[in-house]
Tab-separated table of C-alpha atoms in Angstrom:
chain	number	residue	atom	x	y	z
A	136	MET	CA	39.567	18.869	-38.295
A	137	VAL	CA	37.655	22.379	-37.977
A	138	ILE	CA	39.395	25.566	-36.732
A	139	SER	CA	36.321	28.306	-36.212
A	140	SER	CA	32.371	28.567	-36.386
A	141	GLU	CA	32.693	31.296	-39.280
A	142	PHE	CA	33.761	31.100	-42.827
A	143	SER	CA	36.353	33.733	-44.055
A	144	ASN	CA	36.284	36.063	-47.117
A	145	GLY	CA	36.775	33.431	-49.566
A	146	ALA	CA	37.454	30.433	-47.680
A	147	ALA	CA	35.152	28.022	-48.947
A	148	ARG	CA	36.567	27.211	-52.665
A	149	ALA	CA	37.192	24.206	-54.679
A	150	ALA	CA	38.700	21.027	-53.280
A	151	ALA	CA	41.997	21.952	-54.241
A	152	HIS	CA	43.661	20.276	-51.017
A	153	SER	CA	43.790	16.643	-49.963
A	154	VAL	CA	44.256	14.733	-47.209
A	155	ARG	CA	46.582	10.932	-47.602
A	156	ILE	CA	45.510	7.929	-45.760
A	157	ILE	CA	48.299	6.441	-44.194
A	158	GLY	CA	47.306	2.800	-43.684
A	159	GLY	CA	45.395	-0.136	-44.033
A	160	LEU	CA	42.666	-0.636	-46.882
A	161	TRP	CA	42.906	2.554	-48.987
A	162	LYS	CA	46.713	3.083	-47.703
A	163	ARG	CA	48.542	5.693	-50.004
A	164	THR	CA	44.781	7.369	-51.347
A	165	HIS	CA	44.489	10.751	-51.229
A	166	LEU	CA	40.882	12.515	-50.798
A	167	PRO	CA	40.076	16.039	-51.576
A	168	VAL	CA	39.654	18.415	-48.731
A	169	LEU	CA	37.696	21.804	-48.960
A	170	ASP	CA	40.349	24.934	-48.806
A	171	MET	CA	38.616	26.571	-45.940
A	172	HIS	CA	40.049	28.350	-43.053
A	173	GLU	CA	38.243	26.471	-40.922
A	174	LEU	CA	39.786	23.232	-41.964
A	175	ARG	CA	42.971	21.873	-39.959
A	176	PRO	CA	43.667	18.367	-41.174
A	177	THR	CA	45.732	16.043	-38.652
A	178	PRO	CA	48.493	15.865	-40.204
A	179	ASP	CA	50.312	12.799	-41.632
A	180	ARG	CA	53.051	12.839	-38.934
A	181	VAL	CA	50.993	12.717	-36.284
A	182	ARG	CA	48.218	10.781	-37.637
A	183	GLU	CA	51.102	7.966	-37.917
A	184	THR	CA	52.293	8.178	-34.532
A	185	LEU	CA	48.595	7.785	-32.925
A	186	PHE	CA	47.992	4.911	-35.206
A	187	ASN	CA	51.090	3.585	-34.074
A	188	TRP	CA	50.008	4.176	-30.707
A	189	LEU	CA	46.976	2.380	-31.193
A	190	GLY	CA	47.968	-0.736	-32.892
A	191	GLN	CA	48.138	-1.054	-36.587
A	192	THR	CA	44.702	-2.865	-36.782
A	193	LEU	CA	41.417	-1.450	-35.509
A	194	ASP	CA	39.762	-4.151	-36.468
A	195	GLY	CA	36.089	-4.631	-35.388
A	196	LEU	CA	36.357	-1.282	-33.478
A	197	VAL	CA	33.554	1.182	-33.428
A	198	CYS	CA	34.652	4.879	-33.524
A	199	LEU	CA	33.273	8.261	-33.128
A	200	ASP	CA	34.803	11.331	-34.976
A	201	LEU	CA	32.640	14.068	-33.197
A	202	PHE	CA	34.136	17.179	-34.945
A	203	ALA	CA	34.721	14.964	-38.113
A	204	GLY	CA	36.362	18.520	-40.557
A	205	SER	CA	38.065	16.497	-43.020
A	206	GLY	CA	37.750	13.280	-42.286
A	207	ALA	CA	41.449	12.519	-41.838
A	208	LEU	CA	40.862	10.762	-38.460
A	209	GLY	CA	37.898	8.588	-39.157
A	210	PHE	CA	38.384	7.757	-42.486
A	211	GLU	CA	41.684	6.533	-41.505
A	212	ALA	CA	40.345	4.052	-38.640
A	213	ALA	CA	37.971	2.735	-41.268
A	214	SER	CA	40.794	1.975	-43.640
A	215	ARG	CA	42.477	0.279	-40.648
A	216	GLY	CA	39.198	-2.098	-40.028
A	217	ALA	CA	37.061	-0.273	-37.517
A	218	ALA	CA	33.542	-2.371	-37.841
A	219	ARG	CA	31.914	1.432	-37.665
A	220	VAL	CA	33.094	5.078	-37.962
A	221	LEU	CA	30.381	7.783	-37.472
A	222	MET	CA	31.472	11.221	-38.292
A	223	ILE	CA	29.750	14.584	-36.842
A	224	GLU	CA	29.786	17.531	-38.864
A	225	ARG	CA	27.845	21.048	-38.445
A	226	GLN	CA	28.868	22.968	-41.670
A	227	LEU	CA	26.649	21.412	-44.437
A	228	ARG	CA	29.345	22.069	-47.413
A	229	ILE	CA	31.956	20.107	-44.996
A	230	VAL	CA	29.376	17.707	-45.241
A	231	GLN	CA	28.862	17.007	-48.263
A	232	GLN	CA	32.955	16.929	-49.261
A	233	LEU	CA	33.223	14.117	-46.718
A	234	ARG	CA	30.172	12.188	-48.519
A	235	ARG	CA	31.964	12.538	-51.601
A	236	ASN	CA	35.196	10.671	-50.142
A	237	GLN	CA	32.749	8.515	-48.961
A	238	GLU	CA	31.626	7.576	-52.172
A	239	LYS	CA	35.335	7.503	-53.657
A	240	LEU	CA	36.438	5.156	-50.922
A	241	ALA	CA	32.897	3.156	-51.025
A	242	ALA	CA	33.445	3.188	-46.939
A	243	HIS	CA	30.264	1.580	-46.194
A	244	THR	CA	31.344	1.470	-42.335
A	245	VAL	CA	31.402	4.928	-41.961
A	246	GLU	CA	28.061	6.818	-41.737
A	247	ILE	CA	28.288	11.002	-41.885
A	248	VAL	CA	25.787	12.982	-39.937
A	249	HIS	CA	25.103	16.486	-40.609
A	250	ALA	CA	24.464	17.916	-36.992
A	251	ASP	CA	25.791	20.093	-34.404
A	252	ALA	CA	28.743	17.312	-32.474
A	253	LEU	CA	27.370	18.119	-28.609
A	254	ASN	CA	23.699	18.220	-29.477
A	255	PHE	CA	23.950	15.070	-31.104
A	256	ALA	CA	26.145	13.093	-29.152
A	257	ARG	CA	24.190	14.115	-25.969
A	258	GLY	CA	21.572	11.647	-27.511
A	259	LEU	CA	23.903	8.632	-27.995
A	260	ALA	CA	23.561	5.712	-25.945
A	261	ALA	CA	26.103	4.814	-23.152
A	262	GLY	CA	28.889	2.858	-23.720
A	263	SER	CA	28.951	2.771	-27.440
A	264	PHE	CA	32.235	3.717	-28.659
A	265	ASP	CA	36.152	2.109	-28.236
A	266	LEU	CA	37.316	4.874	-29.580
A	267	ILE	CA	36.622	8.530	-29.791
A	268	PHE	CA	38.563	11.447	-31.927
A	269	LEU	CA	38.029	14.738	-29.659
A	270	ASP	CA	39.216	17.555	-32.010
A	271	PRO	CA	37.134	20.535	-31.195
A	272	PRO	CA	37.468	24.083	-32.857
A	273	PHE	CA	40.371	25.624	-30.371
A	274	ALA	CA	39.074	28.922	-30.533
A	275	ALA	CA	35.192	27.622	-29.816
A	276	ASP	CA	36.715	26.264	-25.863
A	277	LEU	CA	34.252	23.271	-26.512
A	278	LEU	CA	37.113	20.702	-25.335
A	279	GLU	CA	35.896	20.847	-21.804
A	280	PRO	CA	31.907	19.896	-22.628
A	281	ALA	CA	32.922	17.800	-25.396
A	282	LEU	CA	34.646	15.241	-23.197
A	283	ASN	CA	32.040	15.640	-20.566
A	284	VAL	CA	29.634	14.703	-22.852
A	285	CYS	CA	31.989	11.596	-24.386
A	286	LEU	CA	33.260	9.993	-21.470
A	287	PRO	CA	30.067	8.246	-20.462
A	288	LEU	CA	29.813	6.995	-24.293
A	289	MET	CA	33.137	5.079	-23.697
A	290	ARG	CA	33.263	1.506	-23.445
A	291	ARG	CA	35.752	0.363	-21.035
A	292	GLY	CA	38.902	-0.519	-22.482
A	293	GLY	CA	39.031	2.011	-25.160
A	294	ALA	CA	40.955	5.352	-25.499
A	295	ILE	CA	40.188	8.888	-26.230
A	296	TYR	CA	42.375	11.142	-28.931
A	297	ILE	CA	42.366	14.897	-27.992
A	298	GLU	CA	43.743	17.635	-30.042
A	299	SER	CA	44.203	20.887	-28.512
A	300	SER	CA	46.090	24.131	-28.640
A	301	ARG	CA	47.625	23.849	-25.219
A	302	PRO	CA	49.049	20.108	-23.207
A	303	LEU	CA	46.627	18.357	-20.909
A	304	THR	CA	48.609	17.860	-17.985
A	305	LEU	CA	48.715	15.166	-15.484
A	306	GLY	CA	48.342	16.125	-11.954
A	307	LYS	CA	46.169	16.706	-9.159
A	308	PRO	CA	43.499	17.163	-11.127
A	309	LEU	CA	44.380	16.790	-14.555
A	310	ILE	CA	44.476	20.265	-15.816
A	311	LEU	CA	43.951	21.512	-19.120
A	312	GLN	CA	46.574	24.553	-19.748
A	313	THR	CA	44.795	27.559	-21.275
A	314	GLU	CA	46.141	31.243	-21.598
A	315	ALA	CA	42.969	31.924	-19.934
A	316	ARG	CA	43.234	29.543	-17.128
A	317	ALA	CA	46.755	28.279	-16.899
A	318	ALA	CA	45.959	27.741	-13.406
A	319	GLY	CA	42.765	27.224	-13.122
A	320	ASN	CA	40.668	23.825	-12.750
A	321	LEU	CA	38.437	22.464	-15.280
A	322	PRO	CA	35.273	20.411	-14.013
A	323	ALA	CA	35.336	17.963	-16.857
A	324	LEU	CA	38.739	17.314	-16.795
A	325	GLU	CA	38.718	16.828	-12.941
A	326	SER	CA	35.828	14.302	-13.463
A	327	ALA	CA	37.948	12.366	-15.919
A	328	GLN	CA	40.789	11.962	-13.653
A	329	ARG	CA	38.588	11.011	-10.612
A	330	MET	CA	36.693	8.593	-13.168
A	331	GLY	CA	40.162	6.676	-13.690
A	332	TRP	CA	41.117	8.871	-16.908
A	333	SER	CA	44.717	9.475	-17.500
A	334	VAL	CA	47.022	10.941	-20.588
A	335	VAL	CA	48.863	7.848	-21.485
A	336	ARG	CA	50.289	9.005	-24.606
A	337	ARG	CA	51.148	12.727	-25.777
A	338	GLY	CA	53.165	14.680	-28.470
A	339	ARG	CA	53.222	17.961	-30.311
A	340	ALA	CA	53.502	19.048	-33.610
A	341	GLY	CA	53.905	22.734	-34.211
A	342	ALA	CA	50.992	24.730	-32.287
A	343	VAL	CA	48.834	21.371	-32.086
A	344	HIS	CA	49.360	19.098	-28.670
A	345	TYR	CA	47.911	15.594	-29.340
A	346	HIS	CA	47.165	13.221	-26.200
A	347	LEU	CA	45.770	9.599	-26.086
A	348	LEU	CA	43.286	9.065	-22.702
A	349	ARG	CA	42.928	5.904	-21.472
A	350	HIS	CA	40.837	4.508	-18.136
A	351	LEU	CA	43.215	3.339	-15.656
A	352	ALA	CA	41.630	0.434	-14.719
A	353	SER	CA	41.213	-1.216	-18.116
A	354	GLN	CA	44.158	-3.309	-18.461
A	355	ASP	CA	42.299	-6.640	-17.677
A	356	ARG	CA	40.294	-5.811	-20.751
A	357	ASP	CA	42.253	-3.838	-23.218
A	358	ILE	CA	40.667	-3.131	-26.712
A	359	LEU	CA	43.550	-1.276	-27.523
A	360	PRO	CA	46.901	-2.573	-27.181
A	361	PHE	CA	48.889	0.438	-27.107
A	362	GLU	CA	52.569	0.093	-27.472
A	363	GLY	CA	55.745	1.897	-26.531
A	364	GLU	CA	56.129	3.819	-23.366
A	365	THR	CA	54.086	6.001	-21.010
A	366	ALA	CA	53.497	9.689	-21.179
């Protein structure tokens, strides 16, 4: 995942860091990640929790990793059987590392696109995805427009995973708690609730809040068999 849109001095160094795939075909495989301030890979513990929520296999699902960054979420989904994983990343150096990791894994179900995430997503067909990973740069205030773009892309019975610097809380309406707008309403999140979406799982790891959104009317056509209690 990506924190900001600008490089810090000396940030783009060799691929000295790595992420570890937790489960599936490539379990325990370490993938190099560029040592850049911009990159914030989803921690192992958070990914393990997420994929426990989703179920251990994602066989046949179509996934979108909209702000791919390290690729930790997208490669994990592919390892667990996703039929297709589309990764979007706008920074060329990061894209090049993602493609090296794709080659290392022979990850033929993964497609990596070098593009601006929101601009590219606006051109995708409605109802294309079962699972979307949505982790925009925290400082860029992109969660609202990204969610607004992603909602029409979802298939019934699927889910949206969100990481943010503040919790999404289910109220009337669904509100993203931010320092600037702690008591305010974000139209995209209000729209999500009006469309029947709800935060069904949530957690926190340090400064990162993570959530799973699901359409409330989708129980009769579940694609993802969520486990455990609701949030």
